[in-house]
Amino acid sequence: MKNLFKKSLTILLASSIIIASVFANEMSVLADSSEKSNGVYNYTENSDGTITINKYVGTALSVNIPASIDGGTITAIGSFAFESCTSITDISIPESVTTIGSYAFSGCSGLTGISVPESVTKINEDAFDGCTFTSIFIPKSVASCGFAFGNMPNLKSVTLEDGAASVPDFFLDGCKYIQQFTVPNSVTTIGSYAFSGCSSLTGISIPESVTK
């Protein structure tokens, strides 16, 4: 009876191991298949059919991000997508992009500048961490932009496009090297901690349009 029990237990354990192994392999395949690559970008197709770029794997020094991949519109540059791409000198972001992820361009020390298109509404924290360009223009479409420029030692000037209704919360938070910023006359609201830690800012003029 004991031998029969031991044999049954052995078979059960072996079966469990096989099932677990098959399940793990299937999950691995599913995980791998969720991210695709065209040899230049690793990307994910979102539930609505749009594309998020996860990682740049190309070698070009001047990068022109396409508006679409495999028929899907690129709407987001994911977190760490271009991290430590130190040899890139220029990046063109398409008008289809609405979101720039955290640390998306972190460590891109070779970038001489970057143009943020009018389509972008959100720039996540430390998106340009460690970049060395000296100025950047932010379109009025950007409604969320918290601590995006905090660790940029060469950044001296940020321009918010005239027509913007507000200066977002934490807009220049931690930008201790910023020397110049002009609040557009179109702004009615300045967000919380918008200029927190801007120790090099010698002064700022608040237009009469601001009510909050």
mmCIF file of C-alpha atoms in Angstrom:
data_model
loop_
_atom_site.group_PDB
_atom_site.id
_atom_site.type_symbol
_atom_site.label_atom_id
_atom_site.label_comp_id
_atom_site.label_asym_id
_atom_site.label_seq_id
_atom_site.Cartn_x
_atom_site.Cartn_y
_atom_site.Cartn_z
ATOM 1 C CA MET A 1 0.000 0.000 0.000
ATOM 2 C CA LYS A 2 2.883 2.331 0.918
ATOM 3 C CA ASN A 3 4.626 1.605 -2.380
ATOM 4 C CA LEU A 4 1.444 2.376 -4.295
ATOM 5 C CA PHE A 5 1.061 5.646 -2.393
ATOM 6 C CA LYS A 6 4.670 6.631 -3.052
ATOM 7 C CA LYS A 7 4.327 5.771 -6.744
ATOM 8 C CA SER A 8 1.132 7.814 -7.034
ATOM 9 C CA LEU A 9 2.761 10.748 -5.233
ATOM 10 C CA THR A 10 5.806 10.562 -7.512
ATOM 11 C CA ILE A 11 3.594 10.579 -10.623
ATOM 12 C CA LEU A 12 1.592 13.518 -9.252
ATOM 13 C CA LEU A 13 4.713 15.532 -8.498
ATOM 14 C CA ALA A 14 6.204 14.770 -11.907
ATOM 15 C CA SER A 15 2.968 15.803 -13.605
ATOM 16 C CA SER A 16 2.899 19.048 -11.621
ATOM 17 C CA ILE A 17 6.469 19.859 -12.650
ATOM 18 C CA ILE A 18 5.695 19.190 -16.323
ATOM 19 C CA ILE A 19 2.526 21.318 -16.219
ATOM 20 C CA ALA A 20 4.376 24.129 -14.444
ATOM 21 C CA SER A 21 7.170 23.967 -16.996
ATOM 22 C CA VAL A 22 4.754 24.084 -19.937
ATOM 23 C CA PHE A 23 2.861 26.995 -18.328
ATOM 24 C CA ALA A 24 6.097 28.919 -17.739
ATOM 25 C CA ASN A 25 7.173 28.375 -21.348
ATOM 26 C CA GLU A 26 3.803 29.546 -22.629
ATOM 27 C CA MET A 27 3.951 32.632 -20.417
ATOM 28 C CA SER A 28 7.464 33.332 -21.677
ATOM 29 C CA VAL A 29 6.310 33.109 -25.265
ATOM 30 C CA LEU A 30 3.385 35.422 -24.512
ATOM 31 C CA ALA A 31 5.695 37.922 -22.767
ATOM 32 C CA ASP A 32 8.152 37.857 -25.642
ATOM 33 C CA SER A 33 5.420 38.202 -28.261
ATOM 34 C CA SER A 34 4.017 41.335 -26.583
ATOM 35 C CA GLU A 35 7.086 43.294 -27.684
ATOM 36 C CA LYS A 36 8.007 43.450 -31.334
ATOM 37 C CA SER A 37 11.003 44.791 -33.205
ATOM 38 C CA ASN A 38 11.658 46.111 -36.695
ATOM 39 C CA GLY A 39 15.411 46.150 -36.184
ATOM 40 C CA VAL A 40 15.493 49.832 -35.279
ATOM 41 C CA TYR A 41 12.867 50.046 -32.544
ATOM 42 C CA ASN A 42 11.532 47.584 -30.008
ATOM 43 C CA TYR A 43 7.883 48.479 -29.590
ATOM 44 C CA THR A 44 4.546 47.435 -28.147
ATOM 45 C CA GLU A 45 1.164 47.553 -29.834
ATOM 46 C CA ASN A 46 -1.336 49.051 -27.397
ATOM 47 C CA SER A 47 -4.921 47.862 -26.968
ATOM 48 C CA ASP A 48 -6.205 50.682 -29.177
ATOM 49 C CA GLY A 49 -3.818 49.784 -31.998
ATOM 50 C CA THR A 50 -1.366 52.610 -31.319
ATOM 51 C CA ILE A 51 2.341 52.047 -30.789
ATOM 52 C CA THR A 52 4.668 52.751 -27.864
ATOM 53 C CA ILE A 53 8.387 52.768 -28.609
ATOM 54 C CA ASN A 54 10.163 50.835 -25.854
ATOM 55 C CA LYS A 55 13.771 50.910 -27.013
ATOM 56 C CA TYR A 56 15.857 52.350 -29.813
ATOM 57 C CA VAL A 57 18.220 49.659 -31.107
ATOM 58 C CA GLY A 58 19.450 51.425 -34.232
ATOM 59 C CA THR A 59 22.846 52.972 -34.911
ATOM 60 C CA ALA A 60 22.057 56.275 -36.655
ATOM 61 C CA LEU A 61 23.505 59.506 -35.266
ATOM 62 C CA SER A 62 20.533 61.517 -36.518
ATOM 63 C CA VAL A 63 17.228 59.835 -35.675
ATOM 64 C CA ASN A 64 13.939 60.597 -37.406
ATOM 65 C CA ILE A 65 11.252 58.733 -35.449
ATOM 66 C CA PRO A 66 8.493 57.636 -37.857
ATOM 67 C CA ALA A 67 4.838 58.505 -37.283
ATOM 68 C CA SER A 68 3.852 54.856 -37.583
ATOM 69 C CA ILE A 69 5.211 51.318 -37.451
ATOM 70 C CA ASP A 70 3.521 48.347 -39.107
ATOM 71 C CA GLY A 71 0.373 50.396 -39.685
ATOM 72 C CA GLY A 72 0.076 51.553 -36.063
ATOM 73 C CA THR A 73 0.415 55.216 -35.108
ATOM 74 C CA ILE A 74 3.230 55.985 -32.685
ATOM 75 C CA THR A 75 1.701 57.914 -29.779
ATOM 76 C CA ALA A 76 4.239 57.367 -27.001
ATOM 77 C CA ILE A 77 7.970 57.273 -26.477
ATOM 78 C CA GLY A 78 8.278 54.890 -23.547
ATOM 79 C CA SER A 79 10.362 55.168 -20.412
ATOM 80 C CA PHE A 80 14.115 54.729 -21.042
ATOM 81 C CA ALA A 81 13.472 54.363 -24.810
ATOM 82 C CA PHE A 82 16.653 56.248 -25.786
ATOM 83 C CA GLU A 83 18.497 55.921 -22.496
ATOM 84 C CA SER A 84 22.290 56.376 -22.778
ATOM 85 C CA CYS A 85 22.245 56.798 -26.572
ATOM 86 C CA THR A 86 25.240 59.097 -26.204
ATOM 87 C CA SER A 87 26.207 59.130 -29.886
ATOM 88 C CA ILE A 88 22.884 60.521 -31.126
ATOM 89 C CA THR A 89 23.159 64.203 -31.997
ATOM 90 C CA ASP A 90 19.645 64.872 -33.274
ATOM 91 C CA ILE A 91 16.201 63.343 -32.735
ATOM 92 C CA SER A 92 13.036 64.285 -34.595
ATOM 93 C CA ILE A 93 9.773 63.437 -32.804
ATOM 94 C CA PRO A 94 6.690 63.012 -35.027
ATOM 95 C CA GLU A 95 3.469 65.004 -34.565
ATOM 96 C CA SER A 96 1.658 61.780 -33.648
ATOM 97 C CA VAL A 97 3.379 61.499 -30.247
ATOM 98 C CA THR A 98 1.360 62.642 -27.223
ATOM 99 C CA THR A 99 3.450 61.265 -24.351
ATOM 100 C CA ILE A 100 7.169 61.243 -23.568
ATOM 101 C CA GLY A 101 7.990 58.711 -20.858
ATOM 102 C CA SER A 102 10.209 59.003 -17.793
ATOM 103 C CA TYR A 103 13.929 59.004 -18.609
ATOM 104 C CA ALA A 104 13.030 58.612 -22.305
ATOM 105 C CA PHE A 105 16.158 60.502 -23.372
ATOM 106 C CA SER A 106 18.183 60.063 -20.199
ATOM 107 C CA GLY A 107 21.920 60.249 -20.751
ATOM 108 C CA CYS A 108 21.674 61.398 -24.367
ATOM 109 C CA SER A 109 24.648 63.660 -23.804
ATOM 110 C CA GLY A 110 25.340 64.101 -27.494
ATOM 111 C CA LEU A 111 21.988 65.735 -28.228
ATOM 112 C CA THR A 112 22.443 69.342 -29.297
ATOM 113 C CA GLY A 113 18.740 70.056 -28.861
ATOM 114 C CA ILE A 114 15.296 68.566 -29.282
ATOM 115 C CA SER A 115 12.037 69.822 -30.733
ATOM 116 C CA VAL A 116 8.885 68.858 -28.834
ATOM 117 C CA PRO A 117 5.932 68.755 -31.274
ATOM 118 C CA GLU A 118 2.541 70.418 -30.702
ATOM 119 C CA SER A 119 0.908 67.002 -30.294
ATOM 120 C CA VAL A 120 2.652 66.288 -26.968
ATOM 121 C CA THR A 121 0.466 66.770 -23.894
ATOM 122 C CA LYS A 122 2.555 65.016 -21.243
ATOM 123 C CA ILE A 123 6.275 64.892 -20.477
ATOM 124 C CA ASN A 124 7.108 62.585 -17.596
ATOM 125 C CA GLU A 125 9.745 63.036 -14.901
ATOM 126 C CA ASP A 126 13.412 63.199 -15.841
ATOM 127 C CA ALA A 127 12.579 62.703 -19.516
ATOM 128 C CA PHE A 128 15.766 64.588 -20.438
ATOM 129 C CA ASP A 129 17.869 63.580 -17.435
ATOM 130 C CA GLY A 130 21.550 64.220 -18.118
ATOM 131 C CA CYS A 131 21.036 65.883 -21.510
ATOM 132 C CA THR A 132 23.443 68.743 -22.110
ATOM 133 C CA PHE A 133 21.641 71.143 -24.450
ATOM 134 C CA THR A 134 21.169 74.698 -23.171
ATOM 135 C CA SER A 135 17.592 75.581 -24.143
ATOM 136 C CA ILE A 136 14.258 73.975 -24.962
ATOM 137 C CA PHE A 137 10.924 75.150 -26.359
ATOM 138 C CA ILE A 138 7.748 73.656 -24.851
ATOM 139 C CA PRO A 139 4.548 73.898 -26.910
ATOM 140 C CA LYS A 140 1.313 75.156 -25.355
ATOM 141 C CA SER A 141 -0.232 71.697 -25.742
ATOM 142 C CA VAL A 142 1.817 70.323 -22.808
ATOM 143 C CA ALA A 143 -0.468 70.145 -19.764
ATOM 144 C CA SER A 144 1.651 67.861 -17.583
ATOM 145 C CA CYS A 145 5.399 68.285 -17.226
ATOM 146 C CA GLY A 146 6.641 67.472 -13.737
ATOM 147 C CA PHE A 147 10.391 67.528 -13.016
ATOM 148 C CA ALA A 148 11.201 66.795 -16.655
ATOM 149 C CA PHE A 149 14.253 69.077 -16.714
ATOM 150 C CA GLY A 150 15.574 68.707 -13.172
ATOM 151 C CA ASN A 151 18.966 67.156 -13.879
ATOM 152 C CA MET A 152 20.184 69.157 -16.854
ATOM 153 C CA PRO A 153 23.266 71.116 -15.764
ATOM 154 C CA ASN A 154 23.612 73.078 -19.016
ATOM 155 C CA LEU A 155 19.953 74.060 -19.381
ATOM 156 C CA LYS A 156 19.748 77.809 -18.963
ATOM 157 C CA SER A 157 16.530 78.724 -20.778
ATOM 158 C CA VAL A 158 13.067 77.173 -21.111
ATOM 159 C CA THR A 159 10.449 78.775 -23.329
ATOM 160 C CA LEU A 160 6.766 78.005 -22.906
ATOM 161 C CA GLU A 161 4.822 78.785 -26.072
ATOM 162 C CA ASP A 162 2.612 81.852 -26.036
ATOM 163 C CA GLY A 163 -0.983 80.665 -25.959
ATOM 164 C CA ALA A 164 -0.456 78.257 -23.074
ATOM 165 C CA ALA A 165 -3.226 78.572 -20.495
ATOM 166 C CA SER A 166 -1.137 77.415 -17.568
ATOM 167 C CA VAL A 167 2.323 76.686 -16.249
ATOM 168 C CA PRO A 168 1.979 73.008 -15.197
ATOM 169 C CA ASP A 169 2.580 71.741 -11.662
ATOM 170 C CA PHE A 170 6.300 71.101 -10.980
ATOM 171 C CA PHE A 171 7.121 72.562 -14.416
ATOM 172 C CA LEU A 172 10.655 73.712 -13.557
ATOM 173 C CA ASP A 173 10.933 71.940 -10.229
ATOM 174 C CA GLY A 174 14.582 71.301 -9.407
ATOM 175 C CA CYS A 175 15.940 73.301 -12.332
ATOM 176 C CA LYS A 176 18.660 74.989 -10.318
ATOM 177 C CA TYR A 177 20.595 76.075 -13.413
ATOM 178 C CA ILE A 178 17.723 77.869 -15.173
ATOM 179 C CA GLN A 179 18.504 81.547 -15.536
ATOM 180 C CA GLN A 180 15.674 82.690 -17.751
ATOM 181 C CA PHE A 181 11.962 81.976 -18.000
ATOM 182 C CA THR A 182 9.159 84.183 -19.240
ATOM 183 C CA VAL A 183 5.564 83.484 -18.277
ATOM 184 C CA PRO A 184 3.472 83.973 -21.453
ATOM 185 C CA ASN A 185 0.736 86.617 -21.333
ATOM 186 C CA SER A 186 -1.811 83.901 -22.133
ATOM 187 C CA VAL A 187 -1.235 82.099 -18.808
ATOM 188 C CA THR A 188 -3.988 82.345 -16.198
ATOM 189 C CA THR A 189 -2.782 79.656 -13.773
ATOM 190 C CA ILE A 190 0.629 78.806 -12.353
ATOM 191 C CA GLY A 191 0.767 75.285 -10.931
ATOM 192 C CA SER A 192 2.065 74.119 -7.579
ATOM 193 C CA TYR A 193 5.859 74.093 -7.169
ATOM 194 C CA ALA A 194 6.218 75.305 -10.761
ATOM 195 C CA PHE A 195 9.491 77.107 -9.962
ATOM 196 C CA SER A 196 10.583 75.182 -6.874
ATOM 197 C CA GLY A 197 14.361 74.960 -6.522
ATOM 198 C CA CYS A 198 15.138 77.382 -9.365
ATOM 199 C CA SER A 199 18.004 78.896 -7.402
ATOM 200 C CA SER A 200 19.698 80.509 -10.416
ATOM 201 C CA LEU A 201 16.562 82.287 -11.599
ATOM 202 C CA THR A 202 17.287 85.962 -10.952
ATOM 203 C CA GLY A 203 13.695 87.078 -11.321
ATOM 204 C CA ILE A 204 10.376 86.357 -12.971
ATOM 205 C CA SER A 205 7.626 88.567 -14.275
ATOM 206 C CA ILE A 206 4.042 87.453 -13.629
ATOM 207 C CA PRO A 207 1.632 88.837 -16.246
ATOM 208 C CA GLU A 208 -1.706 90.411 -15.265
ATOM 209 C CA SER A 209 -3.508 87.525 -16.921
ATOM 210 C CA VAL A 210 -2.555 85.193 -14.041
ATOM 211 C CA THR A 211 -5.406 84.731 -11.570
ATOM 212 C CA LYS A 212 -4.179 81.682 -9.666
#
